[in-house]
C-alpha cells in the first residue's frame, strides 16, 4: 500500500466524522495517540504486536489530520526523496 493509498483508506473510513470534529479536537486525539505510543515504547518487555498497532494508530491520525488540512502525505514525504532536505545528504551531513 502506498502512502497515498493509506491516506485515501483513512479518509474513506473516518473523514466525515473527523471533519465534523474539526482540526483542533482531532489534533488532541492525535497527540493522545502519540502518548499511547510513548507508553508502549517504554514498556518492558516490549510487545511488538502492540507497538505495531500504536504506530498504525499514530499514522492513521496523522493521515486524517493531513486530509483535514488539504495536505498529501505522499507529496510531503517527497521532501525527503533526495536525502536530507537541508544538505541533500544520505546520510545527513548537517
Ligand atoms: Zn542534513
mmCIF file of C-alpha atoms and ligand atoms in Angstrom:
data_model
loop_
_atom_site.group_PDB
_atom_site.id
_atom_site.type_symbol
_atom_site.label_atom_id
_atom_site.label_comp_id
_atom_site.label_asym_id
_atom_site.label_seq_id
_atom_site.Cartn_x
_atom_site.Cartn_y
_atom_site.Cartn_z
ATOM 1 C CA UNK A 1 0.000 0.000 0.000
ATOM 2 C CA UNK A 2 1.407 3.421 -0.941
ATOM 3 C CA UNK A 3 1.253 6.373 1.442
ATOM 4 C CA UNK A 4 -1.342 7.900 -0.885
ATOM 5 C CA UNK A 5 -3.488 4.747 -0.765
ATOM 6 C CA UNK A 6 -3.213 4.648 3.030
ATOM 7 C CA UNK A 7 -4.333 8.268 3.341
ATOM 8 C CA UNK A 8 -7.264 7.576 0.983
ATOM 9 C CA UNK A 9 -8.240 4.489 3.016
ATOM 10 C CA UNK A 10 -8.250 6.509 6.251
ATOM 11 C CA UNK A 11 -10.334 9.197 4.522
ATOM 12 C CA UNK A 12 -12.845 6.590 3.360
ATOM 13 C CA UNK A 13 -13.145 5.197 6.883
ATOM 14 C CA UNK A 14 -13.057 8.350 9.034
ATOM 15 C CA UNK A 15 -13.118 11.602 7.018
ATOM 16 C CA UNK A 16 -16.766 12.548 7.635
ATOM 17 C CA UNK A 17 -16.551 12.048 11.407
ATOM 18 C CA UNK A 18 -13.138 13.722 11.651
ATOM 19 C CA UNK A 19 -14.312 16.698 9.560
ATOM 20 C CA UNK A 20 -17.274 17.169 11.899
ATOM 21 C CA UNK A 21 -14.939 17.071 14.914
ATOM 22 C CA UNK A 22 -12.628 19.652 13.317
ATOM 23 C CA UNK A 23 -8.866 20.163 13.259
ATOM 24 C CA UNK A 24 -8.250 21.405 16.851
ATOM 25 C CA UNK A 25 -10.015 18.480 18.534
ATOM 26 C CA UNK A 26 -8.678 15.933 16.037
ATOM 27 C CA UNK A 27 -5.183 17.230 16.791
ATOM 28 C CA UNK A 28 -5.695 16.498 20.505
ATOM 29 C CA UNK A 29 -6.706 12.916 19.602
ATOM 30 C CA UNK A 30 -3.533 12.613 17.525
ATOM 31 C CA UNK A 31 -1.420 13.787 20.464
ATOM 32 C CA UNK A 32 -3.222 11.324 22.741
ATOM 33 C CA UNK A 33 -2.287 8.509 20.340
ATOM 34 C CA UNK A 34 1.336 9.681 20.348
ATOM 35 C CA UNK A 35 1.165 9.401 24.143
ATOM 36 C CA UNK A 36 -0.091 5.827 23.852
ATOM 37 C CA UNK A 37 2.823 5.046 21.527
ATOM 38 C CA UNK A 38 5.194 6.557 24.087
ATOM 39 C CA UNK A 39 3.750 4.311 26.819
ATOM 40 C CA UNK A 40 4.102 1.239 24.599
ATOM 41 C CA UNK A 41 7.724 2.123 23.763
ATOM 42 C CA UNK A 42 8.522 2.434 27.482
ATOM 43 C CA UNK A 43 7.005 -0.948 28.370
ATOM 44 C CA UNK A 44 9.405 -3.740 29.285
ATOM 45 C CA UNK A 45 9.406 -6.284 27.860
ATOM 46 C CA UNK A 46 8.237 -4.755 24.592
ATOM 47 C CA UNK A 47 5.157 -6.197 22.917
ATOM 48 C CA UNK A 48 5.916 -5.912 19.189
ATOM 49 C CA UNK A 49 2.297 -6.552 18.159
ATOM 50 C CA UNK A 50 1.032 -3.759 20.439
ATOM 51 C CA UNK A 51 3.840 -1.419 19.286
ATOM 52 C CA UNK A 52 2.842 -2.080 15.674
ATOM 53 C CA UNK A 53 -0.786 -1.211 16.488
ATOM 54 C CA UNK A 54 0.229 2.047 18.153
ATOM 55 C CA UNK A 55 2.371 3.014 15.160
ATOM 56 C CA UNK A 56 -0.641 2.284 12.915
ATOM 57 C CA UNK A 57 -2.889 4.459 15.106
ATOM 58 C CA UNK A 58 -0.447 7.380 15.117
ATOM 59 C CA UNK A 59 -0.008 7.076 11.346
ATOM 60 C CA UNK A 60 -3.806 6.982 10.850
ATOM 61 C CA UNK A 61 -4.348 10.101 12.987
ATOM 62 C CA UNK A 62 -1.504 11.872 11.178
ATOM 63 C CA UNK A 63 -3.106 10.944 7.844
ATOM 64 C CA UNK A 64 -6.533 12.208 8.859
ATOM 65 C CA UNK A 65 -5.077 15.495 10.102
ATOM 66 C CA UNK A 66 -3.236 15.919 6.803
ATOM 67 C CA UNK A 67 -6.500 15.273 4.930
ATOM 68 C CA UNK A 68 -8.412 17.800 7.035
ATOM 69 C CA UNK A 69 -5.729 20.391 6.213
ATOM 70 C CA UNK A 70 -5.533 19.512 2.500
ATOM 71 C CA UNK A 71 -2.044 18.033 2.708
ATOM 72 C CA UNK A 72 -0.994 14.975 0.687
ATOM 73 C CA UNK A 73 1.321 12.841 2.838
ATOM 74 C CA UNK A 74 2.698 11.290 -0.344
ATOM 75 C CA UNK A 75 3.774 14.766 -1.539
ATOM 76 C CA UNK A 76 5.047 15.669 1.926
ATOM 77 C CA UNK A 77 7.215 12.529 2.018
ATOM 78 C CA UNK A 78 8.813 13.554 -1.300
ATOM 79 C CA UNK A 79 10.613 16.334 0.599
ATOM 80 C CA UNK A 80 12.951 13.537 1.793
ATOM 81 C CA UNK A 81 13.184 11.699 -1.554
ATOM 82 C CA UNK A 82 16.578 13.164 -2.451
ATOM 83 C CA UNK A 83 18.047 12.897 1.032
ATOM 84 C CA UNK A 84 18.197 15.419 3.860
ATOM 85 C CA UNK A 85 16.165 18.498 2.791
ATOM 86 C CA UNK A 86 18.884 20.798 4.187
ATOM 87 C CA UNK A 87 22.162 19.243 2.997
ATOM 88 C CA UNK A 88 20.805 16.746 0.378
ATOM 89 C CA UNK A 89 22.989 14.103 2.020
ATOM 90 C CA UNK A 90 22.132 10.457 2.521
ATOM 91 C CA UNK A 91 23.044 10.008 5.279
ATOM 92 C CA UNK A 92 22.598 13.595 6.518
ATOM 93 C CA UNK A 93 25.826 15.589 6.905
ATOM 94 C CA UNK A 94 24.309 18.547 8.759
HETATM 95 ZN ZN1 LIG B 1 21.415 17.256 6.555
#
